[in-house]
PDB file of C-alpha atoms in Angstrom:
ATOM      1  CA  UNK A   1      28.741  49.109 134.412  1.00  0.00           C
ATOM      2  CA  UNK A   2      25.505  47.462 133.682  1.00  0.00           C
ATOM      3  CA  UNK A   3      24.741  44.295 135.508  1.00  0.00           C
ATOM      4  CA  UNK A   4      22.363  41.705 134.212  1.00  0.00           C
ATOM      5  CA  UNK A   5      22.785  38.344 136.437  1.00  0.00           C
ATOM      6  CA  UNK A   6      21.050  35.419 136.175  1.00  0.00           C
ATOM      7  CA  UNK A   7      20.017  32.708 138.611  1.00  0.00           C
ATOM      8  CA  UNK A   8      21.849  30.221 137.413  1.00  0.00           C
ATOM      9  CA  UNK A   9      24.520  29.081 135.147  1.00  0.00           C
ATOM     10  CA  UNK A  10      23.982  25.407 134.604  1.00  0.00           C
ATOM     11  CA  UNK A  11      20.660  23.547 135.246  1.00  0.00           C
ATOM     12  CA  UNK A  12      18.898  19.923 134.888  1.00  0.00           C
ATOM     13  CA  UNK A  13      15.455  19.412 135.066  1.00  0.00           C
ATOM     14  CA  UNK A  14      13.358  16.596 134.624  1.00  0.00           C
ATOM     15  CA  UNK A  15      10.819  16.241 131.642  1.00  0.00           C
ATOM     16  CA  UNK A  16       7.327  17.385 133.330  1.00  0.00           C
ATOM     17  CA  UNK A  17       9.201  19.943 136.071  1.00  0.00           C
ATOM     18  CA  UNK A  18       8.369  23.400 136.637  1.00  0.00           C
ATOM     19  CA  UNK A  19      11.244  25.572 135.728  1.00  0.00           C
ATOM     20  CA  UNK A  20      11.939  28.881 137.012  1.00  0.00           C
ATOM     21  CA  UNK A  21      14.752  30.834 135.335  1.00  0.00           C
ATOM     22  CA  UNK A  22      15.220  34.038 136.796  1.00  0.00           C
ATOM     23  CA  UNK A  23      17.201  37.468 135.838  1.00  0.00           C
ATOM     24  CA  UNK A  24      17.552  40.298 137.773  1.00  0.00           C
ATOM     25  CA  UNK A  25      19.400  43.992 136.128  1.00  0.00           C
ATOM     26  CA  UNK A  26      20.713  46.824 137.910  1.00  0.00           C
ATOM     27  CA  UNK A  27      20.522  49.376 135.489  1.00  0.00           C
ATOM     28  CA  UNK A  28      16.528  50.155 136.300  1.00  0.00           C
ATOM     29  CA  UNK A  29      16.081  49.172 132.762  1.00  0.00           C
ATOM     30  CA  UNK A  30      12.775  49.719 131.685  1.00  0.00           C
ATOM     31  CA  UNK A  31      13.146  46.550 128.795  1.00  0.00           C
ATOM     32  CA  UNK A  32      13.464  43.100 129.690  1.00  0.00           C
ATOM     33  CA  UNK A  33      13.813  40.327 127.357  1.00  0.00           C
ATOM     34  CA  UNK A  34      14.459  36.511 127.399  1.00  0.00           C
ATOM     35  CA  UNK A  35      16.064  34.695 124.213  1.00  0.00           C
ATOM     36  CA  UNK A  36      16.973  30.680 123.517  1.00  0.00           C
ATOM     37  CA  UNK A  37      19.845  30.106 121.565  1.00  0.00           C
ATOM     38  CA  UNK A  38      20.208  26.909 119.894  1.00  0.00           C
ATOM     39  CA  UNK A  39      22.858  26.134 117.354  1.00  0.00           C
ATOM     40  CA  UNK A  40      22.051  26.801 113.573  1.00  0.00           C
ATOM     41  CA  UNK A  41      18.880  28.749 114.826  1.00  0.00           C
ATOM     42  CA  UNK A  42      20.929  32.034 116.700  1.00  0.00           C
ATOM     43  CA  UNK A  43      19.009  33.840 118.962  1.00  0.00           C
ATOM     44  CA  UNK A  44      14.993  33.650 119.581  1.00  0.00           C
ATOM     45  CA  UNK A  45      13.089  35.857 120.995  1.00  0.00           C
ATOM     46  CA  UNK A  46      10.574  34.122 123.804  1.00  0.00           C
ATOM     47  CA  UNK A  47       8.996  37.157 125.412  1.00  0.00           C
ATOM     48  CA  UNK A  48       9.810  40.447 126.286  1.00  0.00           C
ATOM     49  CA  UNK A  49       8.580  42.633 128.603  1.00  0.00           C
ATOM     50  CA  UNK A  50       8.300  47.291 128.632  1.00  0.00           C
ATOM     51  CA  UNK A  51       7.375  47.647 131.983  1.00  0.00           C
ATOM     52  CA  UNK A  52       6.157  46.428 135.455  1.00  0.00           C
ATOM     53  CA  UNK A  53       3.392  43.900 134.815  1.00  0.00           C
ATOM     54  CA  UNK A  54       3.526  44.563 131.203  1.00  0.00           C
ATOM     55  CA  UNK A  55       4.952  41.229 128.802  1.00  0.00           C
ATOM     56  CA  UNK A  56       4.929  40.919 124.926  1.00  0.00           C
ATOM     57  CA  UNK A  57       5.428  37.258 123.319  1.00  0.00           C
ATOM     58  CA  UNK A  58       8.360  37.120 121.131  1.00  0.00           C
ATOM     59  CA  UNK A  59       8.877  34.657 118.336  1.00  0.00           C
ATOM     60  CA  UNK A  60       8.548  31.378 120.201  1.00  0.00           C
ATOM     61  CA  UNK A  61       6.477  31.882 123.059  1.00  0.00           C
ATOM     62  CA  UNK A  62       4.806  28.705 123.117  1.00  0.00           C
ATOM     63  CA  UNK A  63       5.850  26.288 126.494  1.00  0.00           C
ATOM     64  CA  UNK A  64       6.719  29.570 128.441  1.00  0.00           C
ATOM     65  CA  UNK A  65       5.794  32.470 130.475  1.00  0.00           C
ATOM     66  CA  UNK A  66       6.930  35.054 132.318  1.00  0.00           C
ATOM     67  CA  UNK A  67       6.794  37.551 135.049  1.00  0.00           C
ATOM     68  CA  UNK A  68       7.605  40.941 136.610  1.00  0.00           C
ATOM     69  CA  UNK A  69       6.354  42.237 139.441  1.00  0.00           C
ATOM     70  CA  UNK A  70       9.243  44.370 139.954  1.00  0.00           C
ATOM     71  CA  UNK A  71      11.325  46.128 137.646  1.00  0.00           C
ATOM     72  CA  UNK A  72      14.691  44.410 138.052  1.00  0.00           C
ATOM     73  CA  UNK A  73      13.403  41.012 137.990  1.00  0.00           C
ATOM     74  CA  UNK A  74      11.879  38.888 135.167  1.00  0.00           C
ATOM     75  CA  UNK A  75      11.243  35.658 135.215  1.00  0.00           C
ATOM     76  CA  UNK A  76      10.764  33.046 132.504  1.00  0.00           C
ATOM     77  CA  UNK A  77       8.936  30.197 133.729  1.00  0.00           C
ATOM     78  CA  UNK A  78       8.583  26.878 131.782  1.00  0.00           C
ATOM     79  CA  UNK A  79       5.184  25.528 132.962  1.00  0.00           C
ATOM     80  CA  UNK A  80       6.073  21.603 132.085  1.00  0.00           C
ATOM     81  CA  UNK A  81       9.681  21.438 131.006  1.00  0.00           C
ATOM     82  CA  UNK A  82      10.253  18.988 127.609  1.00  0.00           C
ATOM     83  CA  UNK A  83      13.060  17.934 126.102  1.00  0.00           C
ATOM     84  CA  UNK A  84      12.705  20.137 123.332  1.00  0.00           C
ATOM     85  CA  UNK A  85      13.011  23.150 125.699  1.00  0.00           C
ATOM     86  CA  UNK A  86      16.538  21.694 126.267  1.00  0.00           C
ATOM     87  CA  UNK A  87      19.051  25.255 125.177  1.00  0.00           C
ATOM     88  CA  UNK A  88      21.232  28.021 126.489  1.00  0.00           C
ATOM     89  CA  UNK A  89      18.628  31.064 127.720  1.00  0.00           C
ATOM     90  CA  UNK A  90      19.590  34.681 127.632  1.00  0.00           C
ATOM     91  CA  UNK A  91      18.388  37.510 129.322  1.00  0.00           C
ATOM     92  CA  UNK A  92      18.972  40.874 128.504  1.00  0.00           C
ATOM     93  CA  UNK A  93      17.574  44.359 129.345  1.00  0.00           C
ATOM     94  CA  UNK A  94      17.516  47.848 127.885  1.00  0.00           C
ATOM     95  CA  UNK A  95      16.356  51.424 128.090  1.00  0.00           C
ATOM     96  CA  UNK A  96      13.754  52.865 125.191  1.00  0.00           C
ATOM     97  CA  UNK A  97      15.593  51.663 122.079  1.00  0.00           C
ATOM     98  CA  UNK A  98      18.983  51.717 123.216  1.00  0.00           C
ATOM     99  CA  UNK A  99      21.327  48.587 123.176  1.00  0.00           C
ATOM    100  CA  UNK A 100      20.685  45.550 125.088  1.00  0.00           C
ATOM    101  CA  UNK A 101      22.912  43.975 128.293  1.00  0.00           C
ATOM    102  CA  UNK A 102      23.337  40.396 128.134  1.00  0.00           C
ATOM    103  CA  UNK A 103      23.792  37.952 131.267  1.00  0.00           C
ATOM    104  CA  UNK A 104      25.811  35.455 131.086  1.00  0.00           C
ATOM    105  CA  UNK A 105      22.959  32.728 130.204  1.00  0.00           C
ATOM    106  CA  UNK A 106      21.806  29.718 131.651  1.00  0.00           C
ATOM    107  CA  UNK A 107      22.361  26.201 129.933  1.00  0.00           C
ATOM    108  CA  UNK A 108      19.236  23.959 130.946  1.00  0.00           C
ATOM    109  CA  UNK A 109      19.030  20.683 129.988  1.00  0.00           C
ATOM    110  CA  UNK A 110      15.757  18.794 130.593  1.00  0.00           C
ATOM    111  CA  UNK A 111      16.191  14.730 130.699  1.00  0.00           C
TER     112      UNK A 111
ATOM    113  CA  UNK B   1      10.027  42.545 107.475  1.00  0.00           C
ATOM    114  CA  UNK B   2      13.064  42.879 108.935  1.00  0.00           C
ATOM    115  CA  UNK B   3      15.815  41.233 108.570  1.00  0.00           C
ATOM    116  CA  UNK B   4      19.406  40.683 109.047  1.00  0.00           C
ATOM    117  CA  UNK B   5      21.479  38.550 106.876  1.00  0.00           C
ATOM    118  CA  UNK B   6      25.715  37.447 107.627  1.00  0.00           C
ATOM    119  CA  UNK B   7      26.457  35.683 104.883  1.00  0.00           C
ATOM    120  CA  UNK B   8      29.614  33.720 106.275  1.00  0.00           C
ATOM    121  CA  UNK B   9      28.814  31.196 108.760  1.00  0.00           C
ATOM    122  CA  UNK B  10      32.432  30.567 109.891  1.00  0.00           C
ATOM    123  CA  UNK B  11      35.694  32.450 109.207  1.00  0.00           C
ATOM    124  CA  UNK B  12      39.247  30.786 109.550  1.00  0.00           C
ATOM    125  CA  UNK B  13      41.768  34.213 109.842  1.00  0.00           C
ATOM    126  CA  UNK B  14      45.176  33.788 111.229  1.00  0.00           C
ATOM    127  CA  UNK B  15      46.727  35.790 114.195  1.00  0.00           C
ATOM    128  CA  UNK B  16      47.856  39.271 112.698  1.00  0.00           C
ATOM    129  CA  UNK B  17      45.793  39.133 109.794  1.00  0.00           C
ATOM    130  CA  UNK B  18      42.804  41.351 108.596  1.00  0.00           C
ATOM    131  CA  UNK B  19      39.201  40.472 109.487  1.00  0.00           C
ATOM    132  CA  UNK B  20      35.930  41.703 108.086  1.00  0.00           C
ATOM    133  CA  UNK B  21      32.546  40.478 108.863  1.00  0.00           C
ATOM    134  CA  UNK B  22      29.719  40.860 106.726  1.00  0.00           C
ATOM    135  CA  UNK B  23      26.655  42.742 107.844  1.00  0.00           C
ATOM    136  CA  UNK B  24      23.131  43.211 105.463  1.00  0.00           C
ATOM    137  CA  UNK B  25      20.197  44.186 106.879  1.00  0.00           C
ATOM    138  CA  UNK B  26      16.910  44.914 105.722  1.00  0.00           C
ATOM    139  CA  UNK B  27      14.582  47.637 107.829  1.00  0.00           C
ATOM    140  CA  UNK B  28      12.592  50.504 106.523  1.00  0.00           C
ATOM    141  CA  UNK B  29      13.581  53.494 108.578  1.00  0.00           C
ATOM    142  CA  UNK B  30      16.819  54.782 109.532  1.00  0.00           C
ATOM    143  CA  UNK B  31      18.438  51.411 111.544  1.00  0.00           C
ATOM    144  CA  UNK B  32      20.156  51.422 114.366  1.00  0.00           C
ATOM    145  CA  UNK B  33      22.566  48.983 114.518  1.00  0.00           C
ATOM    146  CA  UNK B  34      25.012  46.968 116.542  1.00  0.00           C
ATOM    147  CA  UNK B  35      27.882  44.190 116.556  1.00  0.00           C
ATOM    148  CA  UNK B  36      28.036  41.727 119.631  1.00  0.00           C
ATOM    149  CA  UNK B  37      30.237  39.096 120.664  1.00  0.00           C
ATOM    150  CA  UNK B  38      29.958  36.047 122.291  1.00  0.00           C
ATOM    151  CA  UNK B  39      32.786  33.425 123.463  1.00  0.00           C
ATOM    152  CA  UNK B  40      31.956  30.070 124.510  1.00  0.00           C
ATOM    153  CA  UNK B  41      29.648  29.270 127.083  1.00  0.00           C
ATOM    154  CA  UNK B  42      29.078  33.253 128.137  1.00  0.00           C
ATOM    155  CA  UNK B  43      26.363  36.133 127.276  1.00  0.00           C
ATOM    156  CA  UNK B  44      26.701  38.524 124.042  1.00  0.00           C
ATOM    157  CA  UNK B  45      28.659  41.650 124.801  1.00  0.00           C
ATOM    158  CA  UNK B  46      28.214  45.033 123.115  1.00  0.00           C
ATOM    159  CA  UNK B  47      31.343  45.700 120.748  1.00  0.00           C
ATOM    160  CA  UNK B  48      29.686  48.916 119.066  1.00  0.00           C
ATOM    161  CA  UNK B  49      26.789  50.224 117.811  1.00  0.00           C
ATOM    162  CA  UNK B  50      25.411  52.885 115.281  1.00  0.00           C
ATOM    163  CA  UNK B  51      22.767  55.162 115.632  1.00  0.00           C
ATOM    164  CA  UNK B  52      23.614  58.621 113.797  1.00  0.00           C
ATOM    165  CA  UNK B  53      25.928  60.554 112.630  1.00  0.00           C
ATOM    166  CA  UNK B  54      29.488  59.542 111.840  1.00  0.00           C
ATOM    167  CA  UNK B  55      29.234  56.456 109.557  1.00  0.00           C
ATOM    168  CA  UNK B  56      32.790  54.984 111.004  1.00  0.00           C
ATOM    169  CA  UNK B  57      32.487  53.584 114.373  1.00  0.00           C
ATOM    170  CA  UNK B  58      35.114  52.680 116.967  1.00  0.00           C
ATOM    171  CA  UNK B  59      34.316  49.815 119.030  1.00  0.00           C
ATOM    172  CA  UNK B  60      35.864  47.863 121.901  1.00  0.00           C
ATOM    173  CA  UNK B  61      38.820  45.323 121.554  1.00  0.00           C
ATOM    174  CA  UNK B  62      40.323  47.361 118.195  1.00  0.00           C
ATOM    175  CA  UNK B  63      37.011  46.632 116.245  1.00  0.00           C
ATOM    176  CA  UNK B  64      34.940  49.332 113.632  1.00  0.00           C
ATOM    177  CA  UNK B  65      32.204  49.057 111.801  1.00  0.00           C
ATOM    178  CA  UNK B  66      31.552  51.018 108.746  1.00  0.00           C
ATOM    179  CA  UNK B  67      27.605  51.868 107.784  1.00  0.00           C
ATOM    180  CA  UNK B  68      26.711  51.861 104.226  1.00  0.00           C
ATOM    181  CA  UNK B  69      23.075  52.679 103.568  1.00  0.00           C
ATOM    182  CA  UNK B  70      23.341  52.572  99.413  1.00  0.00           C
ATOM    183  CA  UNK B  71      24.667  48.939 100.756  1.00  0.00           C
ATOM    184  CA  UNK B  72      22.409  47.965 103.630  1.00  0.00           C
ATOM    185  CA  UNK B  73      25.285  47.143 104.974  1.00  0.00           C
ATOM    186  CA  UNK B  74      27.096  47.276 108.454  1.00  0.00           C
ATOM    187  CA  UNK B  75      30.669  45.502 108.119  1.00  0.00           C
ATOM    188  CA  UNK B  76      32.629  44.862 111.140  1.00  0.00           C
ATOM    189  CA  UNK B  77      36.861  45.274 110.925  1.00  0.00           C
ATOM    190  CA  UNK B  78      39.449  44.577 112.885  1.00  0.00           C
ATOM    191  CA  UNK B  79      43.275  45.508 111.342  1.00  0.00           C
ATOM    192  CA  UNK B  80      44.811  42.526 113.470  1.00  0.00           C
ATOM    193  CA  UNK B  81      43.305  39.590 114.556  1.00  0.00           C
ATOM    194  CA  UNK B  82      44.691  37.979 118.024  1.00  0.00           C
ATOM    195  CA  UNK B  83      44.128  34.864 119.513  1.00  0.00           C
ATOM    196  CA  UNK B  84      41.553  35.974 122.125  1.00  0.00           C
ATOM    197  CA  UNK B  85      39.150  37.509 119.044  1.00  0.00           C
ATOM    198  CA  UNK B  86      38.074  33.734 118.849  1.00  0.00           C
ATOM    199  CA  UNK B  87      34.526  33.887 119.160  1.00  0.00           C
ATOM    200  CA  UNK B  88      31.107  34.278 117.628  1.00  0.00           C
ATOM    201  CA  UNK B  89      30.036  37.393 116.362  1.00  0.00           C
ATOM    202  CA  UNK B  90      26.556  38.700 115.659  1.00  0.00           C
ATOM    203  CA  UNK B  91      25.212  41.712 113.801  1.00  0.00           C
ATOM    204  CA  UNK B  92      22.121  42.823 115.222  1.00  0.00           C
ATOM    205  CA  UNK B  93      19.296  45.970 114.208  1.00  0.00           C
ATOM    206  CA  UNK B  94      16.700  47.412 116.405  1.00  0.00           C
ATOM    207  CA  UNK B  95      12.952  47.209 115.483  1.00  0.00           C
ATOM    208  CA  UNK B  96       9.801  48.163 117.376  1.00  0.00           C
ATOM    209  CA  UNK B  97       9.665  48.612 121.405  1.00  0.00           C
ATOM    210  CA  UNK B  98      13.689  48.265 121.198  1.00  0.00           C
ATOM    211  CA  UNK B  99      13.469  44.544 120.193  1.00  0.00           C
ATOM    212  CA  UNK B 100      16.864  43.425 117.873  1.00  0.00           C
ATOM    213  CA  UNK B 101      16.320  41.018 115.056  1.00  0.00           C
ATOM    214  CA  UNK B 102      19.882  39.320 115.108  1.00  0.00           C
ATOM    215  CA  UNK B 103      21.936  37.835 112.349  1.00  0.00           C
ATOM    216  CA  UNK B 104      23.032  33.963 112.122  1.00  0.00           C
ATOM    217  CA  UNK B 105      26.465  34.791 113.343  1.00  0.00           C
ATOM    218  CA  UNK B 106      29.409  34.315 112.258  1.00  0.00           C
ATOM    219  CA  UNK B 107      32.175  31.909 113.923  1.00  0.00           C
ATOM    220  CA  UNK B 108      35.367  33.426 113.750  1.00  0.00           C
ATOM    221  CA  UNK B 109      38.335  30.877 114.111  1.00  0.00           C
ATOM    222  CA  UNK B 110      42.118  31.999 114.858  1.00  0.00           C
ATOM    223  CA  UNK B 111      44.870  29.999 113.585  1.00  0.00           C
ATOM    224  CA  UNK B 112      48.251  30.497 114.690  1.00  0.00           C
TER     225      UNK B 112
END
């Protein structure tokens, strides 16, 4: 079975912080992608990334970035945490254009 | 542009009863196409997904999802609801570099 785990499962920052959420896949998945989910809004695409060293920006990329130096581990980091960045983040990874595996999410909540 | 629409926002069903959750996408080429899950507090997991070929698919947990393309539509079933089918559900289609535009969701609430 494909395993996408993330770092953490609950976390609380403080407004001004550097965040680092990480996600790590055993599948050597050559897609990675991270997502907020906020009620109302569904799922947003924040970046995404095709291979080692390689990102895309999603939808809402602003307040974030990311990194992979290897290809099992991405990272989304948020640079100055804000309230607003307050959600429930997804990770998920694929191969080509097949289906994406979901973690289990982390629910940061910046004060 | 792409899109994906599910029209219902919530659905009350009761245990044993019918469900069917409405899928419409928009998307130039030939979609492919997939139904996740998600209970509270967890990740979205894969119930099916449609690429090709046989336009009834068999998912995980009793679910199927029928592919219409004179529709644009993707409709999930499942013949008897239980309890544990309490969840969110989204409809979701593949674009460019294997990115998915996702639906709303639906909430799907079981009454006893």
């Amino acid at each position: 079975d494909v395993k996408v785990t993330q770092s953490s499962r609950y976390l609380v920052k403080r407004t001004g912080e550097k965040v680092f959420l990480e996600c790590v896949q055993d599948m050597d998945h050559e897609n990675m992608f991270w997502y907020r989910q906020d009620p109302g809004l569904g799922l947003r695409l924040i970046y995404f990334s095709y291979d080692v060293k390689m990102k895309e920006k999603g939808d809402i990329p602003e307040g974030y970035s990311v990194s992979r130096e290897k290809k099992e581990r991405f990272s989304l980091i948020l640079e100055s945490a804000s309230t607003n960045q307050t959600s429930m983040y997804l990770c998920a990874s694929s191969f080509s254009r097949q289906e994406q595996y979901f973690g289990p999410g982390t629910r940061l909540t910046v004060t | 542009a792409q899109s994906v629409t599910q029209p219902d926002i919530h659905i009350t069903v009761s245990e044993g009863a019918s469900l069917e959750l409405r899928c419409n996408y928009s998307y130039g080429a030939t979609p492919y196409l997939f139904w996740y899950v998600q209970s509270p507090g967890q990740g979205l997991q894969l119930l099916l997904k449609y690429f090709s070929g046989d336009t009834l698919v068999q998912g995980i947990k009793g679910f199927e999802a029928e592919f219409k393309r004179s529709q644009s539509s993707f409709n999930l079933r499942k013949p008897s609801v239980h309890w544990s089918d309490a969840a969110e559900y989204f409809c979701a289609c593949i674009y460019s570099w294997g990115k998915l535009q996702f639906g709303a969701g639906t909430q799907v609430v079981v009454t006893p």
